[in-house]
Amino acid sequence: MKTPVQFRLNDQPVAVFVDGGDNLLTALRDGVGDVTPKFGCGQGACGACTVIVEGEPRLACITLAEACEGARVETLAGLRRGPDLHPLQSAFMEHFAAQCGFCTPGMIMAAKALLDRNPRPSREEVVEAIAGNICRCTGYEPIIEAILAAAASARRY
Amino acid sequence: MLEFRKDYFADERRDDLDVIGKGVQRQDMLGHVTGTTTFFDDHKMAGMGHLKVLRSPHHHARIRHIDVSQAERSPGVRRVIRGADVPRNLNTLLGLIGFGKDDEPSLATTKVRYRGEPIVAVVADSERLAHEALARVRVDYDPLPAVFDVEEALKPGAPTVNDVYPGNAFEYHDRFDHQRVRFGDVEAGFRSADHVLEQRYQMSPIEQAPTETNGSIAAPETNGRFVVYTPTQGLFFSLDTCAKILDVESNALHFVGGTAGGGFGGKVDSLTEPLAILGAMLTGRPVRYVLGREEEMQFGGPRSGERIVIKDGLMRDGRIVARKVTVWFDSGAYTRLTSYGAVKCAAHVPGPYTIPAVHGDFYCVFTNRTPATAMRGFGVTGVDFALECQMDKLAALAGMDPMEFRILNAYRDGDMKAHRREAKNTALVECVQVAAEKARWPIREEFRRASSRTGGGGERARIPPTPKDTSPPKRTAGGSTYTPSVAPPPASSWDRPAASPPATPFQERFAMPPPPPAPMPRPASSQPPAPPPPEPADRREPPPPAAPGPGTTRFSSVFGTRRR
Amino acid sequence: MSRHRGRGMASINYPIGMNLGGDPSQALVHSNPSGKFTVALSSIDLGQGMKQVTRQICAETLGIPIEDVFVDTADSDTGPHCMGSFASRGTHRAGNAVLAAAREARGVLLEAAAEELEVDPGDLETDGRGTIRVRGAPGKSITVKEAAQAGQFKQGRTIAGRGIFLVPLSPVDPETGEMSPATCYAHAAMVAEVEVDDETGVVTVVRLDSAYELGRALNPRMVEQQLVGGAWMGVSHALYETPEPYYPDPKAGGRDFVEYLMPGPGDIAPHDIAVLERPAPDGPYGGKGPGEMCANPVIPAVANAIFDAVGVRMDTLPITPEKVLRALKAQGGARPQHRAGR
Ligand code: FES
Ligand code: FES
């Protein structure tokens, strides 16, 4: 039995049919075709699937798709406006804050959720914001530096 | 945070190239930050089936009976796959280079040898339906005694883990249950030493844990071929492994990958590709087989646990005169790559130090746990932990500073290594000096002035007389295996074996020179004009083609001609 | 009950490439009609930077801008054989294959340019910015694009090259272990400073100072990525990770990302790194490969620092708080050594 769910994905209305109990990650990746959120664990432990729902960072793999009916959902696919990169994207590039890049979509969305509500975070606040995101490659330091640099950059988006 | 010490080895380098040596942006970075980098699971296909496997709940058990009749009737099931459906249901990864015997089934049929071993696969319309079908598979087991400790596993009467190797040890050179290193006379070294220290070390298994789990998507393609989207760390390695297991020609498979969400050695084993392709063959539709995190962590092979015993003979002045190393690699239930890691370890001992007598025994042991495999530095990381803890203890025993103790014993250009090749292009001394400087760890002037480029060679370049090991070779039962020793000798100039051993006892010949007085290399400005930089390809002798050994040969697209 | 600081060090080397050799890599390099080059590989980029490092080798060898080279690692139909990305073999093996392929392609490119300029190909040089010039004749030049177009549309040449690199397979002597395992080695020395809490057994890495020698650093930023991330992994191996904490007893292990421990972004220590470059005689532009070895010196350096701090020898990994507490109890409490580097 499929259930229709409608929400706003990166400011566009989308509709998708889900099975009862399907999570938002499945709805986005298999239903809508937005593959920027990644599957790293399916148990809320790695943050690779991090998206923003109604301004809050959410782990899509443990968020019920049907619970997002009518919600505003943001993913990495919507971060870039035309050719312009979001300051977080530029800062991740400048700081070489990705290696395999698999954690990157979730990292950037976790960071965006932080900067949206706290544009000038301390290092501790940055660490706390990404504490649920596992990166196996970088050792975190370049990621923390990139987020702090994005916050410090005068360019507001 | 990171500084370049261009003052070291400046005369061996040219630093004025266009893009070499420049921190230019990665080709893949824009894709990473915009989410457009395509990983294997980002390929979505219509009508895709999802494959999941039933795994053994037992560490060791005989399978009495498998009943899949209910699973076959479960909703959304397209196909149930059993061992009998796999064309060649026995493989060993390094069989492609003729190393080791086929010992691991894709799906277990008569016995399970570790908890988590795959038994039955189901292709269904969704992952959930596949799981529901698997819950309806009935398997009757007779649990068997299991063994988990490497030394226990080698004792007579221990349960046999892997029937292909009844003695629970991988077989080297058709006659040994271990790989040997014999260089000089360690027993004489221990007798002459002022101190002898023997210690045991243990490294537990470690997961590769890339953030992207293993998985693959296989789909029928044109002309009877199958396309496979995969994060494998070896595209042709995996392709040829699949061709062998599925008994198809290699050009029936089209692998697309090259971009993985981390690997660290955990994506070398073709864990999912053979069954995904088989599922696509049997259902005629795209099949996706992706490991969940628990599957990845529990059943994807970790780096093996390693038990290491080191015995050293030490002189009062800090010279190490004999080192004996025994390492047991816990391969788990099957060989995978651990047999190779053990040989890599044999090549690594005694670490980056020049020691005139070295004795090593390296075992690849089977136990009833998840088969171990490659992981960042495997064969070396564990023994480095042991060797460097041992070095710290030896330094204390000699009353020396740990840094100075390393420099005193460090290998230098021209020294003979235990595997009987000359040390070249070494830089351990300089690394220790710079680390000491960075950490504000004072070392004495004579050690600050030491160099990897001086003080080596001469007496240190000789191969000491090595007593013949008369201990009876313990062989494991079973058929013949490939013996690497029959491969053609290398012709590479940088690895020429050294002169044959002279007749004098090693202690007399192997006098450790005092730290040499040669000045350290200075910044380029104070150097004579730098020679032109090495031109690798021009300097290389073209390698001779590998001659086939005895036995029939078969072409492999991965490794060319191989013995069978 | 208190916290104790200590320092420990370790030094290591690491072999480059698959042990014993016998692991070839191949590369194809070709120009499109406008002088932009593609490198076709079947080598894998799993984050270590295979695409970028081979791209730089190709651009340097061709003598053209880096933007004019694209590396494709995707496909077994178009990329020639490579053993794969493991054993720190990418830079050395695939890099050498790309170097050879780019050399051959450069030869054809210069022949095409020479024919247009009516000079000898030996008199030509590239400026790395897209122009081919006649040495000693400043006015006489042709762009790479023009040369590639002339080659393909007027002269009928493929501006392309093939490369393979193989270290021949070494035998292993069964009795002595005589063998040729590798042609070059990377090196490192590491100092770890730790703090040990003798009440909880928790070990905190306070700072790391290191020196790594890895041949020529082909891309310093990517070298930094490997060394920083690799040292983090070393700390993780030393103090946190294993699926079997009571090995060889298989009970009670971390089963998934909820239970398997790794240091998070709040657990990282400052790491000061020095890079030394002793070019490998047979490496592409002297490069070796920093990928695997960077975790290795951290683990023993941490263990040795724990001894310096509290006087217990931790010979079993990972060094969990439980193991530290048991060792301290057996010893009758902390016995700071303060031996190292003072
Ligand atoms: S996939 Fe959602 S937290 Fe790991
Ligand atoms: S960049 Fe690979 S997991 Fe973070």
XYZ file of N, CA and C in Angstrom, chain B residues 12-202:
573
model
N 69.062 16.149 -4.057
C 68.506 15.023 -4.800
C 67.200 15.406 -5.495
N 66.866 16.678 -5.471
C 65.529 17.081 -5.885
C 65.589 18.347 -6.719
N 64.640 18.494 -7.621
C 64.468 19.766 -8.316
C 63.120 20.320 -7.900
N 63.097 21.525 -7.395
C 61.847 22.053 -6.851
C 61.224 23.118 -7.745
N 61.569 23.129 -9.020
C 61.091 24.217 -9.887
C 60.166 23.702 -10.994
N 59.435 22.644 -10.708
C 58.548 22.115 -11.740
C 57.252 22.929 -11.783
N 56.466 22.736 -12.851
C 55.271 23.572 -13.043
C 54.158 23.236 -12.056
N 53.678 22.009 -12.090
C 52.560 21.660 -11.199
C 52.934 20.581 -10.197
N 54.034 19.860 -10.443
C 54.473 18.884 -9.446
C 55.013 19.650 -8.243
N 54.502 19.290 -7.069
C 54.920 19.998 -5.865
C 54.044 21.195 -5.538
N 52.998 21.408 -6.324
C 52.091 22.534 -6.068
C 50.778 21.999 -5.463
N 50.258 22.760 -4.522
C 49.021 22.334 -3.863
C 47.780 22.745 -4.631
N 47.710 22.340 -5.882
C 46.560 22.741 -6.706
C 45.323 21.931 -6.322
N 44.164 22.477 -6.625
C 42.892 21.896 -6.194
C 42.667 20.521 -6.823
N 42.028 19.654 -6.056
C 41.701 18.302 -6.527
C 40.647 18.359 -7.633
N 40.812 17.459 -8.578
C 39.850 17.379 -9.669
C 38.446 17.045 -9.175
N 38.365 16.293 -8.068
C 37.053 15.812 -7.624
C 36.403 16.710 -6.564
N 37.082 17.801 -6.173
C 36.593 18.552 -5.015
C 35.261 19.266 -5.277
N 35.130 19.874 -6.433
C 33.871 20.578 -6.718
C 32.695 19.598 -6.694
N 32.905 18.424 -7.235
C 31.857 17.397 -7.186
C 31.505 17.007 -5.763
N 32.534 16.918 -4.921
C 32.275 16.533 -3.527
C 31.429 17.587 -2.810
N 31.763 18.875 -2.984
C 31.055 19.892 -2.194
C 29.689 20.242 -2.785
N 29.453 19.846 -4.025
C 28.140 20.116 -4.607
C 27.277 18.864 -4.666
N 27.825 17.743 -4.235
C 27.033 16.516 -4.232
C 26.879 15.879 -5.598
N 27.698 16.288 -6.570
C 27.573 15.707 -7.911
C 28.549 14.561 -8.154
N 29.444 14.292 -7.204
C 30.278 13.095 -7.322
C 29.352 11.876 -7.316
N 29.541 10.999 -8.272
C 28.640 9.860 -8.386
C 29.258 8.608 -7.773
N 28.620 8.112 -6.721
C 29.041 6.864 -6.096
C 28.185 5.726 -6.668
N 28.619 4.484 -6.411
C 27.949 3.367 -7.085
C 26.452 3.332 -6.814
N 26.056 3.668 -5.578
C 24.643 3.535 -5.222
C 23.809 4.715 -5.723
N 24.455 5.667 -6.377
C 23.705 6.793 -6.941
C 23.134 6.457 -8.317
N 23.418 5.254 -8.807
C 22.826 4.809 -10.075
C 21.476 4.173 -9.765
N 20.434 4.775 -10.265
C 19.092 4.257 -9.986
C 18.535 3.661 -11.271
N 17.930 2.487 -11.157
C 17.401 1.832 -12.350
C 15.984 1.336 -12.105
N 15.189 1.398 -13.142
C 13.801 0.945 -13.032
C 13.765 -0.575 -12.883
N 12.827 -1.049 -12.088
C 12.623 -2.494 -11.950
C 13.728 -3.194 -11.202
N 14.425 -2.429 -10.366
C 15.580 -3.007 -9.689
C 15.164 -3.974 -8.601
N 15.806 -5.143 -8.580
C 15.620 -6.079 -7.479
C 16.648 -5.818 -6.401
N 16.310 -6.232 -5.178
C 17.215 -6.012 -4.046
C 17.621 -7.346 -3.454
N 18.917 -7.523 -3.287
C 19.429 -8.805 -2.820
C 19.881 -8.684 -1.375
N 19.497 -9.688 -0.592
C 19.953 -9.770 0.804
C 20.325 -11.211 1.078
N 21.228 -11.430 2.016
C 21.631 -12.808 2.284
C 21.323 -13.214 3.722
N 21.059 -14.522 3.865
C 20.907 -15.133 5.180
C 22.299 -15.513 5.671
N 22.587 -15.178 6.920
C 23.932 -15.398 7.449
C 23.904 -16.368 8.620
N 24.985 -17.078 8.773
C 25.068 -18.077 9.843
C 25.023 -17.429 11.217
N 24.187 -17.977 12.124
C 24.217 -17.496 13.510
C 25.287 -18.223 14.330
N 25.916 -19.225 13.732
C 26.897 -20.043 14.471
C 28.314 -19.728 14.018
N 29.253 -19.880 14.944
C 30.663 -19.729 14.588
C 31.154 -20.918 13.755
N 30.582 -22.082 14.020
C 31.039 -23.282 13.334
C 29.914 -24.302 13.427
N 29.407 -24.770 12.317
C 28.312 -25.748 12.368
C 28.216 -26.480 11.035
N 27.764 -27.722 11.133
C 27.434 -28.455 9.923
C 26.010 -28.067 9.527
N 25.788 -27.892 8.232
C 24.434 -27.593 7.765
C 23.777 -28.920 7.415
N 22.707 -29.252 8.133
C 22.026 -30.526 7.849
C 21.034 -30.373 6.712
N 20.322 -29.256 6.725
C 19.249 -29.122 5.752
C 18.900 -27.650 5.580
N 18.635 -27.253 4.343
C 18.179 -25.886 4.063
C 16.830 -25.981 3.361
N 15.821 -25.327 3.906
C 14.485 -25.354 3.297
C 14.105 -23.929 2.874
N 14.007 -23.722 1.545
C 13.697 -22.375 1.058
C 12.287 -22.297 0.478
N 11.493 -23.373 0.641
C 10.204 -23.419 -0.052
C 9.286 -22.259 0.377
N 9.289 -21.962 1.684
C 8.439 -20.845 2.135
C 8.963 -19.508 1.655
N 10.278 -19.387 1.625
C 10.879 -18.120 1.180
C 10.535 -17.873 -0.282
N 10.533 -18.924 -1.066
C 10.232 -18.768 -2.485
C 8.813 -18.266 -2.715
N 7.900 -18.586 -1.779
C 6.510 -18.144 -1.916
C 6.257 -16.799 -1.235
N 7.286 -16.246 -0.651
C 7.127 -14.976 0.080
C 6.852 -13.844 -0.912
N 6.035 -12.818 -0.515
C 5.663 -11.756 -1.459
C 6.867 -11.013 -2.026
N 6.807 -10.712 -3.300
C 7.827 -9.881 -3.933
C 9.131 -10.580 -4.230
N 9.198 -11.903 -3.977
C 10.467 -12.607 -4.208
C 10.612 -12.960 -5.681
N 11.746 -12.596 -6.259
C 12.025 -12.913 -7.662
C 12.866 -14.173 -7.789
N 13.675 -14.417 -6.794
C 14.558 -15.555 -6.927
C 15.240 -15.840 -5.588
N 15.321 -17.106 -5.244
C 16.136 -17.528 -4.104
C 17.387 -18.188 -4.668
N 18.538 -17.810 -4.180
C 19.813 -18.316 -4.707
C 20.511 -19.121 -3.628
N 20.934 -20.336 -3.992
C 21.669 -21.192 -3.060
C 23.039 -21.514 -3.632
N 23.842 -22.149 -2.828
C 25.209 -22.472 -3.241
C 25.266 -23.203 -4.566
N 24.297 -24.109 -4.772
C 24.306 -24.907 -5.998
C 24.084 -24.044 -7.239
N 23.546 -22.836 -7.059
C 23.315 -21.940 -8.198
C 24.574 -21.179 -8.610
N 25.594 -21.195 -7.765
C 26.817 -20.455 -8.072
C 27.705 -21.337 -8.949
N 28.037 -20.898 -10.168
C 28.770 -21.771 -11.086
C 30.061 -22.347 -10.506
N 30.873 -21.512 -9.883
C 32.080 -22.054 -9.228
C 32.080 -21.552 -7.792
N 31.497 -22.384 -6.949
C 31.216 -21.933 -5.579
C 32.410 -22.139 -4.644
N 33.603 -21.934 -5.153
C 34.787 -21.993 -4.299
C 35.849 -21.113 -4.943
N 36.427 -20.233 -4.136
C 37.385 -19.282 -4.704
C 38.350 -18.851 -3.619
N 39.529 -18.438 -4.034
C 40.387 -17.668 -3.137
C 40.872 -16.469 -3.935
N 40.874 -15.297 -3.304
C 41.108 -14.060 -4.057
C 42.430 -14.085 -4.803
N 43.490 -14.547 -4.125
C 44.803 -14.495 -4.759
C 45.052 -15.680 -5.674
N 44.022 -16.513 -5.872
C 44.111 -17.528 -6.911
C 44.423 -16.901 -8.262
N 44.015 -15.646 -8.429
C 44.286 -14.964 -9.696
C 45.781 -14.795 -9.939
N 46.586 -14.760 -8.877
C 48.027 -14.754 -9.096
C 48.635 -16.081 -8.657
N 47.791 -17.089 -8.579
C 48.298 -18.426 -8.301
C 48.815 -18.601 -6.890
N 48.301 -17.834 -5.947
C 48.794 -17.890 -4.570
C 47.691 -18.443 -3.689
N 47.830 -19.679 -3.266
C 46.842 -20.282 -2.379
C 45.794 -21.084 -3.127
N 45.038 -21.837 -2.358
C 44.043 -22.748 -2.927
C 42.636 -22.184 -2.732
N 41.757 -22.484 -3.665
C 40.366 -22.071 -3.514
C 39.829 -22.631 -2.204
N 39.316 -21.771 -1.340
C 38.870 -22.266 -0.039
C 37.574 -21.646 0.461
N 37.004 -20.666 -0.284
C 35.851 -19.958 0.273
C 34.671 -20.009 -0.682
N 33.523 -20.549 -0.214
C 32.336 -20.552 -1.078
C 31.652 -19.183 -1.076
N 30.949 -18.874 -2.141
C 30.130 -17.660 -2.136
C 28.934 -17.847 -1.217
N 28.339 -19.030 -1.256
C 27.233 -19.371 -0.354
C 27.540 -20.741 0.250
N 27.534 -20.830 1.581
C 27.885 -22.076 2.254
C 26.852 -23.157 1.942
N 27.313 -24.391 1.797
C 26.391 -25.484 1.479
C 26.370 -26.564 2.553
N 27.530 -26.995 3.018
C 27.559 -28.113 3.956
C 27.989 -27.698 5.348
N 28.691 -26.588 5.439
C 29.252 -26.184 6.722
C 29.318 -24.672 6.774
N 29.161 -24.097 7.941
C 29.492 -22.675 8.123
C 30.679 -22.592 9.055
N 31.566 -21.662 8.761
C 32.844 -21.619 9.482
C 33.042 -20.314 10.239
N 32.112 -19.385 10.095
C 32.153 -18.190 10.953
C 30.741 -17.639 11.076
N 30.526 -16.916 12.166
C 29.218 -16.303 12.387
C 29.064 -15.162 11.394
N 28.031 -15.261 10.560
C 27.840 -14.250 9.534
C 28.107 -14.764 8.139
N 28.540 -16.018 8.008
C 28.830 -16.549 6.679
C 27.539 -16.642 5.853
N 27.555 -16.204 4.605
C 26.345 -16.234 3.774
C 25.940 -17.664 3.407
N 24.634 -17.913 3.423
C 24.133 -19.258 3.111
C 23.130 -19.220 1.957
N 22.173 -18.308 2.048
C 21.121 -18.215 1.029
C 20.943 -16.737 0.675
N 20.739 -16.458 -0.619
C 20.467 -15.083 -1.039
C 19.064 -15.004 -1.607
N 18.416 -13.864 -1.382
C 17.085 -13.640 -1.942
C 17.079 -12.339 -2.724
N 16.519 -12.390 -3.934
C 16.289 -11.160 -4.700
C 14.787 -10.878 -4.645
N 14.450 -9.688 -4.129
C 13.033 -9.330 -4.017
C 12.836 -7.892 -4.477
N 11.580 -7.463 -4.513
C 11.278 -6.146 -5.067
C 11.708 -4.990 -4.168
N 11.934 -5.274 -2.895
C 12.483 -4.245 -2.017
C 13.361 -4.938 -0.989
N 14.183 -4.127 -0.315
C 15.030 -4.716 0.728
C 14.169 -5.343 1.816
N 13.082 -4.671 2.132
C 12.239 -5.188 3.203
C 11.639 -6.546 2.822
N 11.154 -6.649 1.581
C 10.580 -7.932 1.145
C 11.648 -9.019 1.129
N 12.877 -8.636 0.789
C 13.964 -9.620 0.800
C 14.224 -10.099 2.226
N 14.232 -9.168 3.175
C 14.418 -9.557 4.580
C 13.288 -10.456 5.051
N 12.052 -10.117 4.647
C 10.915 -10.931 5.078
C 11.022 -12.353 4.539
N 11.492 -12.475 3.304
C 11.660 -13.809 2.722
C 12.757 -14.579 3.451
N 13.849 -13.887 3.767
C 14.957 -14.568 4.458
C 14.505 -15.117 5.799
N 13.564 -14.409 6.444
C 13.057 -14.878 7.742
C 12.293 -16.193 7.584
N 11.929 -16.544 6.372
C 11.175 -17.783 6.141
C 12.061 -18.937 5.686
N 13.355 -18.686 5.567
C 14.281 -19.780 5.233
C 14.537 -20.590 6.500
N 14.469 -21.920 6.382
C 14.746 -22.779 7.544
C 16.071 -23.498 7.311
N 16.988 -23.362 8.250
C 18.266 -24.084 8.162
C 18.439 -24.897 9.439
N 18.740 -26.199 9.273
C 19.058 -27.037 10.442
C 20.568 -27.128 10.574
N 21.067 -26.816 11.739
C 22.520 -26.843 11.980
C 22.865 -27.895 13.027
N 24.070 -28.473 12.895
C 24.709 -29.212 13.982
C 25.890 -28.377 14.442
N 25.760 -27.665 15.533
C 26.899 -26.835 15.955
C 28.135 -27.682 16.218
N 29.291 -27.145 15.852
C 30.569 -27.842 16.010
C 31.447 -27.018 16.960
N 32.424 -27.660 17.587
C 33.342 -26.882 18.422
C 34.110 -25.880 17.566
N 34.318 -24.704 18.124
C 34.977 -23.640 17.366
C 36.290 -23.277 18.036
N 37.192 -22.684 17.277
C 38.467 -22.240 17.835
C 38.681 -20.778 17.462
N 39.120 -19.985 18.432
C 39.262 -18.544 18.220
C 40.668 -18.018 18.471
N 41.506 -18.861 19.062
C 42.844 -18.391 19.408
C 43.851 -18.997 18.434
N 44.731 -18.175 17.901
C 45.642 -18.646 16.850
C 46.575 -19.749 17.338
N 47.063 -19.621 18.557
C 47.985 -20.666 19.031
C 47.237 -21.953 19.362
N 45.993 -21.808 19.890
C 45.160 -22.993 20.114
C 44.877 -23.704 18.795
N 44.629 -22.916 17.763
C 44.234 -23.491 16.471
C 45.350 -24.338 15.876
N 46.597 -24.055 16.235
C 47.716 -24.806 15.663
C 48.049 -26.057 16.456
N 47.399 -26.223 17.631
C 47.704 -27.403 18.443
C 47.058 -28.646 17.844
N 47.687 -29.799 18.035
C 47.070 -31.040 17.557
C 45.715 -31.224 18.233
N 44.753 -31.682 17.477
C 43.434 -31.928 18.051
C 42.509 -30.726 18.020
N 43.001 -29.572 17.565
C 42.118 -28.405 17.454
C 41.091 -28.660 16.349
N 39.898 -28.109 16.483
C 38.906 -28.293 15.417
C 39.466 -27.781 14.088
N 39.208 -28.504 13.010
C 39.639 -28.032 11.698
C 38.649 -26.974 11.214
N 39.155 -25.788 10.939
C 38.285 -24.692 10.523
C 37.959 -24.801 9.045
N 39.018 -24.919 8.261
C 38.924 -24.787 6.814
C 39.486 -26.075 6.232
N 38.613 -26.921 5.685
C 39.015 -28.273 5.286
C 40.131 -28.259 4.250
N 40.254 -27.139 3.529
C 41.304 -27.059 2.512
C 42.680 -26.991 3.177
N 42.710 -26.482 4.402
C 43.963 -26.414 5.160
C 43.739 -27.101 6.514
N 43.807 -28.442 6.542
C 43.393 -29.180 7.742
C 44.207 -28.843 8.986
N 45.424 -28.367 8.831
C 46.227 -28.014 10.000
C 45.956 -26.614 10.517
N 44.971 -25.935 9.932
C 44.595 -24.569 10.327
C 45.679 -23.536 10.039
N 46.580 -23.849 9.127
C 47.588 -22.851 8.752
C 47.708 -22.821 7.240
N 47.885 -21.649 6.694
C 48.144 -21.510 5.264
C 49.469 -22.190 4.953
N 49.544 -22.766 3.762
C 50.733 -23.528 3.401
C 51.623 -22.707 2.478
N 52.878 -22.513 2.895
C 53.838 -21.756 2.095
C 54.816 -22.703 1.410
N 55.060 -22.451 0.155
C 56.097 -23.162 -0.606
C 55.886 -24.667 -0.606
N 54.654 -25.119 -0.530
C 54.347 -26.552 -0.564
C 54.858 -27.318 0.642
N 55.559 -26.678 1.563
C 56.102 -27.513 2.617
C 56.138 -26.881 4.002
N 55.827 -25.607 4.112
C 55.891 -25.001 5.442
C 54.523 -24.478 5.842
N 54.270 -24.506 7.166
C 53.035 -23.893 7.635
C 53.283 -22.441 8.019
N 54.406 -21.897 7.586
C 54.717 -20.494 7.867
C 55.756 -20.014 6.855
N 55.937 -18.701 6.802
C 57.005 -18.117 5.993
C 58.187 -17.837 6.916
N 59.367 -18.159 6.436
C 60.566 -17.997 7.267
C 61.418 -16.822 6.820
N 62.114 -16.230 7.776
C 63.236 -15.335 7.490
C 64.414 -15.839 8.321
N 65.525 -16.111 7.658
C 66.725 -16.570 8.361
C 67.895 -15.755 7.863
N 68.503 -14.992 8.745
C 69.585 -14.073 8.362
C 70.555 -14.024 9.531
N 71.716 -14.624 9.376
C 72.680 -14.641 10.467
C 72.285 -15.643 11.545
N 73.034 -15.622 12.637
C 72.866 -16.615 13.694
C 72.304 -15.934 14.940
N 70.969 -15.995 15.112
C 70.376 -15.290 16.260
C 70.774 -15.921 17.583
N 70.902 -17.250 17.611
C 71.215 -17.888 18.898
C 72.586 -17.433 19.380
N 73.550 -17.379 18.445
C 74.873 -16.864 18.818
C 74.755 -15.417 19.277
N 73.891 -14.660 18.621
C 73.681 -13.265 19.003
C 73.145 -13.148 20.421
N 72.172 -13.983 20.765
C 71.624 -13.944 22.126
C 72.697 -14.301 23.151
N 73.540 -15.300 22.788
C 74.584 -15.717 23.733
C 75.579 -14.596 23.993
N 75.851 -13.816 22.962
C 76.868 -12.779 23.121
C 76.284 -11.477 23.699
N 74.954 -11.399 23.782
C 74.332 -10.122 24.167
C 74.451 -9.865 25.675
N 74.455 -8.590 26.026
C 74.454 -8.218 27.440
C 73.056 -8.358 28.048
N 72.049 -8.092 27.239
C 70.668 -8.261 27.702
C 69.900 -9.050 26.643
N 68.960 -9.862 27.102
C 68.020 -10.494 26.169
C 66.616 -10.166 26.669
N 65.772 -9.659 25.772
C 64.419 -9.259 26.171
C 63.409 -9.912 25.241
N 62.495 -10.669 25.830
C 61.443 -11.304 25.027
C 60.081 -10.803 25.506
N 59.238 -10.355 24.567
C 57.956 -9.751 24.928
C 56.872 -10.192 23.946
N 55.638 -10.220 24.455
C 54.481 -10.570 23.614
C 53.605 -9.346 23.390
N 53.079 -9.245 22.189
C 52.191 -8.129 21.840
C 50.960 -8.666 21.128
N 49.889 -7.914 21.209
C 48.650 -8.351 20.563
C 47.932 -7.156 19.963
